[in-house]
Short mmCIF file of C-alpha atoms in Angstrom, two decimals:
data_model
loop_
_atom_site.label_atom_id
_atom_site.label_comp_id
_atom_site.label_asym_id
_atom_site.label_seq_id
_atom_site.Cartn_x
_atom_site.Cartn_y
_atom_site.Cartn_z
CA MET A 65 -14.17 -21.88 -44.55
CA PRO A 66 -10.15 -23.09 -45.02
CA ARG A 67 -9.84 -26.88 -43.99
CA LYS A 68 -7.52 -27.01 -41.35
CA LYS A 69 -3.81 -29.24 -42.04
CA GLU A 70 -4.02 -32.90 -40.56
CA GLY A 71 -1.75 -33.01 -37.17
CA GLN A 72 -2.31 -29.42 -36.38
CA VAL A 73 -4.54 -26.75 -34.72
CA THR A 74 -5.99 -23.41 -35.45
CA LEU A 75 -4.70 -20.93 -31.76
CA SER A 76 -5.80 -17.29 -31.37
CA VAL A 77 -3.26 -15.63 -28.82
CA ARG A 78 -2.70 -12.00 -27.66
CA LEU A 79 1.09 -10.39 -27.49
CA PRO A 80 2.17 -7.47 -26.36
CA THR A 81 2.85 -5.29 -29.38
CA GLU A 82 7.19 -5.21 -28.52
CA LEU A 83 6.90 -8.78 -28.43
CA HIS A 84 4.80 -8.96 -31.89
CA ALA A 85 6.98 -6.88 -33.38
CA ALA A 86 10.83 -8.72 -31.86
CA LEU A 87 9.23 -11.62 -33.64
CA THR A 88 8.60 -10.30 -36.74
CA ARG A 89 11.52 -9.09 -37.13
CA SER A 90 12.95 -12.15 -35.99
CA ALA A 91 11.00 -14.20 -38.59
CA GLU A 92 12.39 -11.62 -41.16
CA ALA A 93 16.21 -12.18 -39.82
CA ASP A 94 15.67 -16.04 -40.25
CA ARG A 95 13.44 -15.68 -43.40
CA ARG A 96 10.69 -17.79 -41.53
CA SER A 97 6.78 -16.64 -41.35
CA LEU A 98 5.66 -14.99 -38.05
CA ASN A 99 3.92 -18.55 -37.62
CA GLY A 100 7.08 -20.69 -38.25
CA GLN A 101 9.14 -18.03 -36.09
CA ILE A 102 6.88 -18.75 -33.16
CA VAL A 103 6.52 -22.51 -33.81
CA TYR A 104 9.90 -22.56 -33.49
CA ALA A 105 10.27 -20.39 -30.90
CA ILE A 106 8.06 -22.58 -28.94
CA GLU A 107 9.67 -25.76 -29.78
CA GLU A 108 13.12 -24.44 -28.94
CA LEU A 109 11.68 -23.60 -25.51
CA LEU A 110 10.10 -27.40 -24.67
CA ARG A 111 13.51 -28.62 -26.07
CA ARG A 112 15.76 -26.59 -23.57
CA ARG A 113 13.25 -27.37 -20.80
CA GLN A 114 13.47 -30.90 -21.63
CA HIS A 115 17.46 -30.95 -22.01
CA ASN A 116 17.58 -29.02 -18.47
CA ARG A 117 15.71 -31.51 -16.97
CA SER A 118 17.47 -34.21 -17.71
CA ILE A 119 20.64 -33.08 -16.64
CA ALA A 120 18.92 -32.06 -13.20
CA GLU A 121 17.89 -35.38 -12.91
CA ARG A 122 21.28 -36.91 -13.47
CA GLU A 123 22.86 -34.57 -10.62
#
């Protein structure tokens, strides 16, 4: 049984076929693993949401 890296969890996700293909192409273009690309995309989404909330709170 593979050991879990400290500070990480394993998550099984169902993706539409086209989204999986788009993520795979994006990962190849960015020279990342598919897992790395998914983590990057989620982190980027969360950063943008936080940024947008910060702007909205200042207005």
